[in-house]
């Protein structure tokens, strides 16, 4: 802590005591000592975006008479005024309050977190970053490719947290994202594409060295070009019911949309209805609902290297690894301390025991809401991708979302994918274009009958999950194995 930050910390702690003295049952403050973002985009080799931002400020929450008040300021000379504003907002909100918020028992902690990073991307000169992206772009060039996109995004945040219970946390967060795409029209004039995001296996370090490791990113350029040429020459996927093998670069979105969002407790309680939507899950279903087959084990995981791993959430609770779905049964949800009591009251029994450490905010001027952490699927015991293909008589393998449409309560979905490979009698055969599939969430997860082993498991990054009003774009991860579903509706009827 620098001398200046120490003075700020002192002021914040005094203000937190002041809020308790004024009758608040809880108060907290997040100081974003620094929040750097950088985004670089090359489109057809031209620099389309070189955008950077820096933010510094404080966000304050106070809980008075069971109602929240929030205020934020970038003026670190007026911290007391910021607390006063939050207190006034809470007093106003108390008059309109619905359920009385109860944070439950205090569990003060003191802690630090820093993700594993070898080379801070903000220490790498811009010229070196652009050189790297240009080399990736060069490797995507081909006479058969109409358009190319290569992009990278870097984040570095230092966040200090205090609450009225004595919790003090210092966190560094680093994120490195990369994606590339090649596009070309097919003979009907419809644009086809092949793309990928920088991914991992959940271990290693997450700085500049991750992006520049060819295994996780640049080494895939040739394959993407090759696959696009196969897609462009391919027939559309004939409609029909067949087995569906989902690779992790598609499975992450399936999990994100039909498990992750559906299990956010604020959505379950209806707080997101006017924006992101609700959930087909009701509080009383937690602990009872059969969400999928016995093969389905989903967890809010703590993975060493993922944007969904952050040490402590924005209520200062140490991040926990816990099952959401255990052998197909819904056993827990993504929640914060804030909405536990309400869920239990509405269910008429204790359905959620403790914070799911899912309170996250994207900036000092946004209040924490229930977010996905790492919503992962545990690896299974059905072997490698090759084993699963060999066991499939009539199916397709799909990868990479190109379109998605999801019921506002996440009860049904329709996905389009960049590519599909036919599987006939245990062999991967031809490529199909315009592949789609659809289903009802619970029916679909109940048809899960093969889950690949650890060799098939990948950590996929999500840099842009949107939620909240005003919107908060959050980063997270999904660790996903290869999965097979039986008898799925695929393709579009003419
Ligand atoms: Zn999302």
Short mmCIF file of C-alpha atoms and ligand atoms in Angstrom, two decimals:
data_model
loop_
_atom_site.label_atom_id
_atom_site.label_comp_id
_atom_site.label_asym_id
_atom_site.label_seq_id
_atom_site.Cartn_x
_atom_site.Cartn_y
_atom_site.Cartn_z
CA UNK A 1 0.00 0.00 0.00
CA UNK A 2 1.38 3.42 -0.88
CA UNK A 3 1.21 6.23 1.67
CA UNK A 4 -1.74 7.78 -0.20
CA UNK A 5 -3.66 4.49 -0.28
CA UNK A 6 -3.01 4.10 3.45
CA UNK A 7 -4.65 7.47 4.11
CA UNK A 8 -7.62 6.46 1.95
CA UNK A 9 -7.89 3.15 3.82
CA UNK A 10 -7.96 4.98 7.14
CA UNK A 11 -10.75 7.27 5.95
CA UNK A 12 -12.76 4.31 4.62
CA UNK A 13 -12.44 2.35 7.86
CA UNK A 14 -13.55 5.39 9.89
CA UNK A 15 -16.56 5.82 7.60
CA UNK A 16 -17.51 2.13 7.92
CA UNK A 17 -17.55 2.52 11.74
CA UNK A 18 -19.61 5.68 11.30
CA UNK A 19 -22.21 3.75 9.27
CA UNK A 20 -22.46 1.09 11.98
CA UNK A 21 -22.86 3.86 14.58
CA UNK A 22 -25.73 5.27 12.51
CA UNK A 23 -27.55 1.95 12.72
CA UNK A 24 -26.51 0.22 9.50
CA UNK A 25 -26.36 -3.57 9.90
CA UNK A 26 -23.63 -3.83 7.27
CA UNK A 27 -21.48 -1.63 5.00
CA UNK A 28 -18.64 -2.23 2.57
CA UNK A 29 -16.29 -0.34 0.28
CA UNK A 30 -14.36 -1.36 -2.82
CA UNK A 31 -11.45 0.80 -3.85
CA UNK A 32 -10.36 0.22 -7.43
CA UNK A 33 -6.83 1.48 -7.00
CA UNK A 34 -6.35 0.83 -10.70
CA UNK A 35 -8.47 -0.66 -13.46
CA UNK A 36 -6.70 -0.94 -16.82
CA UNK A 37 -8.32 -2.27 -19.98
CA UNK A 38 -6.82 -2.57 -23.43
CA UNK A 39 -8.41 -3.88 -26.63
CA UNK A 40 -6.61 -4.42 -29.93
CA UNK A 41 -8.41 -5.51 -33.10
CA UNK A 42 -6.94 -6.24 -36.53
CA UNK A 43 -9.49 -6.52 -39.33
CA UNK A 44 -8.02 -7.80 -42.60
CA UNK A 45 -4.64 -6.85 -41.19
CA UNK A 46 -5.64 -3.24 -40.48
CA UNK A 47 -5.66 -1.85 -36.97
CA UNK A 48 -9.37 -1.30 -36.36
CA UNK A 49 -9.21 -0.66 -32.63
CA UNK A 50 -6.51 0.34 -30.18
CA UNK A 51 -8.63 1.27 -27.19
CA UNK A 52 -7.41 1.66 -23.66
CA UNK A 53 -9.05 2.85 -20.49
CA UNK A 54 -8.00 3.55 -16.93
CA UNK A 55 -10.37 3.97 -14.00
CA UNK A 56 -9.82 4.66 -10.32
CA UNK A 57 -12.46 5.19 -7.68
CA UNK A 58 -14.51 3.83 -4.84
CA UNK A 59 -17.91 2.14 -4.58
CA UNK A 60 -19.77 2.01 -1.27
CA UNK A 61 -22.74 -0.12 -0.16
CA UNK A 62 -24.61 0.34 3.08
CA UNK A 63 -27.46 -1.78 4.44
CA UNK A 64 -29.88 0.30 6.49
CA UNK A 65 -33.28 -0.95 7.72
CA UNK A 66 -32.88 -3.99 5.46
CA UNK A 67 -32.44 -1.92 2.27
CA UNK A 68 -29.34 -1.30 0.20
CA UNK A 69 -27.90 2.09 -0.67
CA UNK A 70 -25.07 2.42 -3.17
CA UNK A 71 -22.86 5.33 -4.19
CA UNK A 72 -19.59 5.68 -6.06
CA UNK A 73 -17.07 8.38 -6.80
CA UNK A 74 -13.84 8.85 -8.69
CA UNK A 75 -13.01 11.76 -6.38
CA UNK A 76 -11.02 10.14 -3.60
CA UNK A 77 -11.04 13.46 -1.74
CA UNK A 78 -14.77 13.08 -1.04
CA UNK A 79 -15.06 9.61 0.45
CA UNK A 80 -17.15 10.82 3.42
CA UNK A 81 -19.67 12.41 1.03
CA UNK A 82 -19.85 9.15 -0.91
CA UNK A 83 -20.76 7.24 2.28
CA UNK A 84 -23.36 9.89 3.14
CA UNK A 85 -24.90 9.50 -0.31
CA UNK A 86 -25.03 5.71 0.05
CA UNK A 87 -26.69 6.13 3.47
CA UNK A 88 -29.26 8.56 2.04
CA UNK A 89 -29.97 6.15 -0.84
CA UNK A 90 -30.50 3.29 1.62
CA UNK A 91 -32.87 5.39 3.71
CA UNK A 92 -34.87 6.26 0.57
CA UNK A 93 -34.86 2.62 -0.57
CA UNK A 94 -36.06 1.46 2.87
CA UNK A 95 -39.40 3.22 2.24
CA UNK A 96 -39.94 1.12 -0.89
CA UNK A 97 -38.31 -2.04 0.38
CA UNK A 98 -39.59 -5.50 -0.51
CA UNK A 99 -37.81 -8.32 1.31
CA UNK A 100 -35.71 -7.20 4.27
CA UNK A 101 -32.07 -7.99 3.33
CA UNK A 102 -30.17 -9.92 5.99
CA UNK A 103 -26.47 -10.65 5.44
CA UNK A 104 -26.45 -13.52 7.95
CA UNK A 105 -23.62 -14.20 10.37
CA UNK A 106 -20.40 -12.21 9.98
CA UNK A 107 -17.27 -14.10 8.94
CA UNK A 108 -14.48 -11.52 8.93
CA UNK A 109 -11.39 -12.43 6.89
CA UNK A 110 -8.11 -10.80 6.00
CA UNK A 111 -6.62 -11.94 2.75
CA UNK A 112 -4.75 -11.35 -0.49
CA UNK A 113 -5.12 -12.80 -3.96
CA UNK A 114 -3.02 -12.60 -7.10
CA UNK A 115 -3.55 -14.93 -10.09
CA UNK A 116 -0.52 -16.66 -11.61
CA UNK A 117 1.01 -14.29 -14.18
CA UNK A 118 4.49 -14.43 -15.70
CA UNK A 119 4.46 -11.42 -17.99
CA UNK A 120 2.09 -8.53 -17.24
CA UNK A 121 0.49 -7.66 -20.63
CA UNK A 122 0.58 -3.96 -19.67
CA UNK A 123 4.36 -4.20 -19.45
CA UNK A 124 4.61 -5.43 -23.06
CA UNK A 125 5.22 -2.58 -25.56
CA UNK A 126 2.33 -1.89 -27.97
CA UNK A 127 4.62 -2.53 -30.97
CA UNK A 128 5.38 -6.04 -29.66
CA UNK A 129 1.69 -6.78 -29.15
CA UNK A 130 0.79 -5.59 -32.64
CA UNK A 131 3.69 -7.55 -34.13
CA UNK A 132 2.35 -10.70 -32.58
CA UNK A 133 -1.23 -10.07 -33.73
CA UNK A 134 0.03 -9.23 -37.25
CA UNK A 135 1.90 -12.53 -37.39
CA UNK A 136 -1.28 -14.36 -36.42
CA UNK A 137 -3.16 -12.39 -39.07
CA UNK A 138 -0.53 -13.28 -41.71
CA UNK A 139 -0.97 -16.95 -40.89
CA UNK A 140 -4.73 -16.61 -41.54
CA UNK A 141 -4.18 -15.15 -45.05
CA UNK A 142 -5.23 -17.29 -47.98
CA UNK A 143 -6.76 -16.67 -51.41
CA UNK A 144 -9.85 -18.59 -50.24
CA UNK A 145 -10.43 -16.31 -47.20
CA UNK A 146 -12.57 -13.17 -47.68
CA UNK A 147 -12.15 -11.55 -44.26
CA UNK A 148 -9.92 -12.01 -41.22
CA UNK A 149 -10.18 -10.84 -37.63
CA UNK A 150 -7.60 -11.09 -34.86
CA UNK A 151 -8.23 -9.47 -31.47
CA UNK A 152 -6.78 -9.36 -27.98
CA UNK A 153 -8.04 -7.89 -24.76
CA UNK A 154 -6.12 -7.30 -21.54
CA UNK A 155 -7.30 -6.36 -18.05
CA UNK A 156 -5.41 -5.50 -14.89
CA UNK A 157 -7.15 -4.47 -11.70
CA UNK A 158 -6.06 -3.82 -8.14
CA UNK A 159 -9.03 -3.89 -5.80
CA UNK A 160 -9.00 -3.22 -2.07
CA UNK A 161 -12.05 -4.23 -0.04
CA UNK A 162 -13.19 -3.46 3.49
CA UNK A 163 -16.44 -4.14 5.29
CA UNK A 164 -17.97 -3.16 8.61
CA UNK A 165 -17.31 -6.67 9.97
CA UNK A 166 -13.55 -6.21 9.82
CA UNK A 167 -12.88 -7.96 6.51
CA UNK A 168 -9.91 -6.59 4.57
CA UNK A 169 -8.94 -7.94 1.15
CA UNK A 170 -6.32 -6.91 -1.38
CA UNK A 171 -6.69 -8.40 -4.86
CA UNK A 172 -4.95 -8.24 -8.18
CA UNK A 173 -6.91 -9.48 -11.19
CA UNK A 174 -5.28 -10.12 -14.55
CA UNK A 175 -7.04 -11.32 -17.68
CA UNK A 176 -5.79 -12.07 -21.16
CA UNK A 177 -8.22 -12.83 -23.97
CA UNK A 178 -7.61 -13.54 -27.64
CA UNK A 179 -9.76 -14.50 -30.56
CA UNK A 180 -9.40 -15.01 -34.29
CA UNK A 181 -11.82 -15.62 -37.11
CA UNK A 182 -11.79 -16.30 -40.85
CA UNK A 183 -14.87 -15.65 -43.02
CA UNK A 184 -15.88 -16.49 -46.58
CA UNK A 185 -19.20 -16.65 -48.45
CA UNK A 186 -20.42 -20.06 -49.67
CA UNK A 187 -21.90 -20.63 -53.14
CA UNK A 188 -25.33 -19.42 -51.95
CA UNK A 189 -23.71 -16.16 -50.83
CA UNK A 190 -24.15 -16.92 -47.12
CA UNK A 191 -21.19 -15.94 -45.00
CA UNK A 192 -19.49 -18.91 -43.33
CA UNK A 193 -16.89 -18.56 -40.63
CA UNK A 194 -14.47 -20.44 -38.41
CA UNK A 195 -13.13 -18.95 -35.21
CA UNK A 196 -11.68 -19.62 -31.78
CA UNK A 197 -10.98 -18.02 -28.42
CA UNK A 198 -7.75 -18.37 -26.48
CA UNK A 199 -8.38 -21.36 -24.21
CA UNK A 200 -6.51 -23.45 -21.67
CA UNK A 201 -6.51 -26.50 -19.44
CA UNK A 202 -7.10 -24.61 -16.20
CA UNK A 203 -3.44 -24.56 -15.13
CA UNK A 204 -0.44 -22.39 -16.01
CA UNK A 205 -0.12 -18.62 -15.97
CA UNK A 206 -2.47 -16.05 -17.41
CA UNK A 207 -0.33 -13.21 -18.70
CA UNK A 208 1.04 -12.33 -22.12
CA UNK A 209 2.75 -15.76 -22.21
CA UNK A 210 -0.66 -17.47 -22.40
CA UNK A 211 -1.69 -15.64 -25.56
CA UNK A 212 1.64 -16.26 -27.26
CA UNK A 213 1.73 -20.00 -26.48
CA UNK A 214 0.93 -21.58 -29.89
CA UNK A 215 -0.79 -24.57 -28.24
CA UNK A 216 -3.62 -22.39 -26.95
CA UNK A 217 -3.99 -19.88 -29.79
CA UNK A 218 -1.82 -19.08 -32.80
CA UNK A 219 -1.01 -22.73 -33.59
CA UNK A 220 -4.64 -23.28 -34.63
CA UNK A 221 -4.63 -20.86 -37.60
CA UNK A 222 -3.96 -23.51 -40.28
CA UNK A 223 -6.67 -25.77 -38.91
CA UNK A 224 -9.25 -22.95 -38.91
CA UNK A 225 -8.48 -22.13 -42.58
CA UNK A 226 -8.69 -25.78 -43.56
CA UNK A 227 -11.97 -26.28 -41.75
CA UNK A 228 -13.49 -23.14 -43.30
CA UNK A 229 -12.69 -24.46 -46.78
CA UNK A 230 -14.46 -27.71 -45.84
CA UNK A 231 -17.49 -25.80 -44.48
CA UNK A 232 -17.78 -23.68 -47.65
CA UNK A 233 -17.75 -26.81 -49.84
CA UNK A 234 -20.16 -28.71 -47.57
CA UNK A 235 -23.89 -29.44 -47.83
CA UNK A 236 -26.26 -28.03 -45.22
CA UNK A 237 -26.99 -30.32 -42.30
CA UNK A 238 -30.12 -32.38 -43.17
CA UNK A 239 -32.73 -32.02 -40.41
CA UNK A 240 -33.43 -34.94 -38.14
CA UNK A 241 -33.10 -36.45 -34.71
CA UNK A 242 -29.65 -37.84 -34.02
CA UNK A 243 -27.00 -38.09 -31.32
CA UNK A 244 -25.16 -34.86 -30.64
CA UNK A 245 -21.51 -34.75 -29.55
CA UNK A 246 -20.64 -31.30 -28.21
CA UNK A 247 -17.01 -30.19 -28.05
CA UNK A 248 -15.98 -27.81 -25.22
CA UNK A 249 -15.89 -24.75 -27.52
CA UNK A 250 -19.65 -25.25 -27.95
CA UNK A 251 -20.36 -26.94 -24.62
CA UNK A 252 -19.29 -23.83 -22.70
CA UNK A 253 -22.19 -21.83 -24.17
CA UNK A 254 -24.65 -24.68 -23.64
CA UNK A 255 -23.65 -24.72 -19.97
CA UNK A 256 -23.48 -20.93 -19.72
CA UNK A 257 -26.98 -20.34 -21.04
CA UNK A 258 -28.95 -23.34 -19.80
CA UNK A 259 -27.21 -24.05 -16.46
CA UNK A 260 -25.18 -20.97 -15.45
CA UNK A 261 -27.71 -18.19 -16.02
CA UNK A 262 -30.62 -20.38 -14.87
CA UNK A 263 -28.88 -20.96 -11.51
CA UNK A 264 -28.12 -17.33 -10.65
CA UNK A 265 -30.16 -16.74 -7.52
CA UNK A 266 -31.09 -13.13 -8.35
CA UNK A 267 -32.65 -14.37 -11.60
CA UNK A 268 -34.45 -17.15 -9.69
CA UNK A 269 -35.86 -14.49 -7.32
CA UNK A 270 -37.01 -12.33 -10.24
CA UNK A 271 -34.58 -9.43 -9.87
CA UNK A 272 -33.37 -9.67 -13.47
CA UNK A 273 -36.79 -10.07 -15.09
CA UNK A 274 -36.85 -6.64 -16.70
CA UNK A 275 -33.41 -7.06 -18.23
CA UNK A 276 -31.62 -10.41 -18.60
CA UNK A 277 -34.66 -12.56 -17.76
CA UNK A 278 -35.76 -15.07 -15.15
CA UNK A 279 -35.22 -18.76 -14.51
CA UNK A 280 -37.30 -21.91 -14.80
CA UNK A 281 -35.89 -22.84 -11.35
CA UNK A 282 -37.94 -21.85 -8.27
CA UNK A 283 -36.32 -21.58 -4.81
CA UNK A 284 -38.25 -24.61 -3.51
CA UNK A 285 -36.79 -26.79 -6.28
CA UNK A 286 -33.22 -26.45 -4.91
CA UNK A 287 -32.20 -29.82 -3.49
CA UNK A 288 -34.94 -31.68 -5.36
CA UNK A 289 -35.07 -30.87 -9.07
CA UNK A 290 -33.77 -33.49 -11.49
CA UNK A 291 -31.86 -31.23 -13.88
CA UNK A 292 -30.24 -33.91 -16.00
CA UNK A 293 -29.06 -37.50 -16.21
CA UNK A 294 -26.90 -39.23 -13.58
CA UNK A 295 -23.89 -38.31 -15.73
CA UNK A 296 -24.33 -34.60 -15.07
CA UNK A 297 -22.08 -33.08 -12.40
CA UNK A 298 -21.88 -29.28 -12.63
CA UNK A 299 -19.93 -27.14 -10.19
CA UNK A 300 -19.00 -23.59 -9.36
CA UNK A 301 -15.34 -24.48 -9.58
CA UNK A 302 -12.17 -22.88 -8.38
CA UNK A 303 -9.73 -23.39 -11.24
CA UNK A 304 -6.14 -22.18 -10.87
CA UNK A 305 -6.12 -20.29 -14.14
CA UNK A 306 -9.43 -18.83 -15.30
CA UNK A 307 -11.14 -15.41 -15.42
CA UNK A 308 -13.78 -16.98 -13.17
CA UNK A 309 -11.20 -17.39 -10.38
CA UNK A 310 -10.81 -14.25 -8.29
CA UNK A 311 -9.85 -15.28 -4.74
CA UNK A 312 -12.57 -13.36 -2.91
CA UNK A 313 -15.88 -12.09 -4.21
CA UNK A 314 -17.10 -8.50 -3.94
CA UNK A 315 -18.58 -9.15 -0.51
CA UNK A 316 -15.14 -10.30 0.68
CA UNK A 317 -16.13 -13.98 0.90
CA UNK A 318 -13.30 -16.42 0.01
CA UNK A 319 -14.18 -18.14 -3.28
CA UNK A 320 -15.55 -21.64 -2.75
CA UNK A 321 -15.65 -24.73 -4.97
CA UNK A 322 -19.01 -26.48 -4.72
CA UNK A 323 -21.39 -28.68 -6.68
CA UNK A 324 -24.40 -27.09 -8.33
CA UNK A 325 -25.74 -30.30 -9.85
CA UNK A 326 -24.82 -33.64 -8.27
CA UNK A 327 -25.48 -36.73 -10.43
CA UNK A 328 -28.28 -34.84 -12.15
CA UNK A 329 -29.91 -33.33 -9.05
CA UNK A 330 -29.89 -29.57 -8.48
CA UNK A 331 -28.18 -29.12 -5.10
CA UNK A 332 -27.05 -25.48 -5.05
CA UNK A 333 -27.22 -22.17 -6.89
CA UNK A 334 -24.94 -19.22 -7.65
CA UNK A 335 -25.60 -16.73 -4.89
CA UNK A 336 -24.18 -14.04 -2.65
CA UNK A 337 -24.78 -13.36 1.05
CA UNK A 338 -27.30 -10.75 -0.01
CA UNK A 339 -30.09 -13.00 -1.27
CA UNK A 340 -29.66 -16.19 0.81
CA UNK A 341 -32.27 -15.32 3.42
CA UNK A 342 -34.85 -14.39 0.80
CA UNK A 343 -34.39 -17.68 -1.09
CA UNK A 344 -34.77 -19.71 2.11
CA UNK A 345 -37.85 -17.73 3.17
CA UNK A 346 -39.48 -18.16 -0.24
CA UNK A 347 -38.68 -21.89 -0.31
CA UNK A 348 -40.13 -22.32 3.19
CA UNK A 349 -37.02 -24.23 4.29
CA UNK A 350 -33.25 -23.84 4.18
CA UNK A 351 -32.32 -24.50 0.55
CA UNK A 352 -29.07 -22.49 0.45
CA UNK A 353 -26.74 -22.68 3.45
CA UNK A 354 -24.00 -20.20 2.70
CA UNK A 355 -22.81 -17.67 0.16
CA UNK A 356 -21.88 -19.15 -3.19
CA UNK A 357 -19.22 -16.42 -3.44
CA UNK A 358 -20.83 -15.16 -6.63
CA UNK A 359 -21.18 -11.45 -5.75
CA UNK A 360 -19.24 -9.68 -8.48
CA UNK A 361 -19.15 -6.18 -9.93
CA UNK A 362 -17.37 -5.05 -13.08
CA UNK A 363 -16.32 -1.58 -11.93
CA UNK A 364 -16.18 0.58 -8.80
CA UNK A 365 -19.32 2.40 -9.98
CA UNK A 366 -21.38 -0.81 -10.30
CA UNK A 367 -22.90 -2.74 -7.43
CA UNK A 368 -22.18 -6.50 -7.08
CA UNK A 369 -24.80 -8.90 -8.44
CA UNK A 370 -24.94 -12.73 -8.64
CA UNK A 371 -22.55 -13.80 -11.40
CA UNK A 372 -21.19 -17.03 -12.72
CA UNK A 373 -17.78 -17.94 -11.33
CA UNK A 374 -16.40 -20.96 -13.20
CA UNK A 375 -19.46 -23.03 -14.02
CA UNK A 376 -17.79 -26.30 -14.96
CA UNK A 377 -18.84 -29.81 -15.87
CA UNK A 378 -16.78 -32.48 -14.12
CA UNK A 379 -14.93 -34.85 -16.47
CA UNK A 380 -16.59 -38.25 -16.78
CA UNK A 381 -15.52 -41.85 -17.29
CA UNK A 382 -16.52 -42.37 -20.91
CA UNK A 383 -13.03 -42.10 -22.37
CA UNK A 384 -11.59 -39.86 -25.05
CA UNK A 385 -13.37 -38.09 -27.90
CA UNK A 386 -12.31 -40.99 -30.14
CA UNK A 387 -13.93 -43.49 -27.74
CA UNK A 388 -17.18 -41.53 -27.80
CA UNK A 389 -17.15 -41.26 -31.62
CA UNK A 390 -16.45 -44.99 -31.91
CA UNK A 391 -19.53 -45.68 -29.80
CA UNK A 392 -21.84 -43.46 -31.91
CA UNK A 393 -23.89 -44.94 -34.77
CA UNK A 394 -25.65 -41.89 -36.13
CA UNK A 395 -24.73 -38.44 -34.91
CA UNK A 396 -22.94 -35.16 -35.42
CA UNK A 397 -20.11 -33.41 -33.60
CA UNK A 398 -20.60 -29.66 -33.24
CA UNK A 399 -18.31 -26.81 -32.25
CA UNK A 400 -18.29 -23.01 -31.84
CA UNK A 401 -21.45 -20.91 -31.54
CA UNK A 402 -22.53 -18.82 -34.50
CA UNK A 403 -26.02 -17.98 -33.21
CA UNK A 404 -27.99 -18.52 -30.02
CA UNK A 405 -31.55 -17.97 -28.97
CA UNK A 406 -32.62 -18.85 -25.43
CA UNK A 407 -35.96 -18.69 -23.63
CA UNK A 408 -36.01 -15.83 -21.13
CA UNK A 409 -36.41 -18.36 -18.31
CA UNK A 410 -33.71 -20.56 -19.89
CA UNK A 411 -36.25 -23.34 -20.35
CA UNK A 412 -35.48 -23.92 -24.03
CA UNK A 413 -32.79 -23.00 -26.54
CA UNK A 414 -31.72 -23.02 -30.18
CA UNK A 415 -28.03 -22.88 -31.16
CA UNK A 416 -26.29 -22.57 -34.52
CA UNK A 417 -22.69 -23.77 -34.77
CA UNK A 418 -19.88 -22.94 -37.16
CA UNK A 419 -19.22 -26.55 -38.06
CA UNK A 420 -20.66 -30.05 -37.77
CA UNK A 421 -18.97 -33.36 -38.54
CA UNK A 422 -21.14 -36.33 -39.35
CA UNK A 423 -20.56 -39.54 -37.37
CA UNK A 424 -21.70 -42.77 -39.03
CA UNK A 425 -21.15 -46.23 -37.56
CA UNK A 426 -18.44 -45.07 -35.19
CA UNK A 427 -16.52 -42.96 -37.72
CA UNK A 428 -16.15 -39.22 -38.26
CA UNK A 429 -17.03 -38.69 -41.92
CA UNK A 430 -18.13 -35.54 -43.76
CA UNK A 431 -18.48 -31.87 -42.73
CA UNK A 432 -21.88 -30.11 -42.78
CA UNK A 433 -22.55 -26.38 -42.84
CA UNK A 434 -25.49 -24.40 -41.33
CA UNK A 435 -25.69 -26.79 -38.40
CA UNK A 436 -28.21 -26.08 -35.66
CA UNK A 437 -29.76 -27.95 -32.74
CA UNK A 438 -32.46 -27.21 -30.22
CA UNK A 439 -34.13 -28.58 -27.12
CA UNK A 440 -35.80 -28.09 -23.78
CA UNK A 441 -33.28 -27.57 -21.00
CA UNK A 442 -34.26 -30.37 -18.59
CA UNK A 443 -35.12 -32.87 -21.34
CA UNK A 444 -31.84 -32.10 -23.08
CA UNK A 445 -29.64 -32.50 -19.98
CA UNK A 446 -31.52 -35.72 -19.18
CA UNK A 447 -30.40 -37.09 -22.55
CA UNK A 448 -26.70 -36.65 -21.60
CA UNK A 449 -25.32 -40.20 -21.81
CA UNK A 450 -21.54 -39.84 -22.32
CA UNK A 451 -19.10 -37.52 -20.58
CA UNK A 452 -15.50 -37.52 -21.78
CA UNK A 453 -12.52 -37.96 -19.46
CA UNK A 454 -9.99 -35.34 -18.35
CA UNK A 455 -8.23 -35.51 -21.76
CA UNK A 456 -11.33 -33.92 -23.32
CA UNK A 457 -11.73 -31.18 -20.67
CA UNK A 458 -10.92 -27.60 -21.64
CA UNK A 459 -11.10 -24.26 -19.94
CA UNK A 460 -13.01 -21.88 -22.20
CA UNK A 461 -12.94 -18.16 -21.46
CA UNK A 462 -15.97 -15.86 -21.63
CA UNK A 463 -14.91 -12.20 -21.78
CA UNK A 464 -18.35 -10.64 -22.18
CA UNK A 465 -21.23 -12.08 -20.17
CA UNK A 466 -23.87 -9.34 -20.01
CA UNK A 467 -26.17 -8.84 -17.06
CA UNK A 468 -27.59 -6.16 -14.78
CA UNK A 469 -29.17 -2.77 -15.25
CA UNK A 470 -27.07 -0.75 -16.00
CA UNK A 471 -25.32 -3.49 -17.96
CA UNK A 472 -22.19 -5.10 -16.50
CA UNK A 473 -19.97 -7.09 -18.88
CA UNK A 474 -18.27 -9.75 -16.78
CA UNK A 475 -15.47 -12.22 -17.52
CA UNK A 476 -15.57 -15.83 -16.40
CA UNK A 477 -14.60 -19.36 -17.40
CA UNK A 478 -16.14 -22.75 -18.09
CA UNK A 479 -14.23 -26.03 -17.76
CA UNK A 480 -16.02 -28.44 -20.07
CA UNK A 481 -15.45 -32.04 -21.24
CA UNK A 482 -16.79 -33.58 -24.46
CA UNK A 483 -20.46 -34.53 -23.94
CA UNK A 484 -22.88 -36.71 -25.92
CA UNK A 485 -26.65 -36.24 -25.92
CA UNK A 486 -29.12 -38.79 -27.37
CA UNK A 487 -31.77 -38.17 -29.96
CA UNK A 488 -31.51 -34.39 -30.31
CA UNK A 489 -33.47 -32.30 -32.84
CA UNK A 490 -30.82 -31.01 -35.29
CA UNK A 491 -30.92 -29.01 -38.52
CA UNK A 492 -33.69 -26.84 -39.92
CA UNK A 493 -36.78 -28.20 -41.64
CA UNK A 494 -37.29 -26.49 -45.03
ZN1 LIG B 1 -23.95 -14.65 -19.93
#
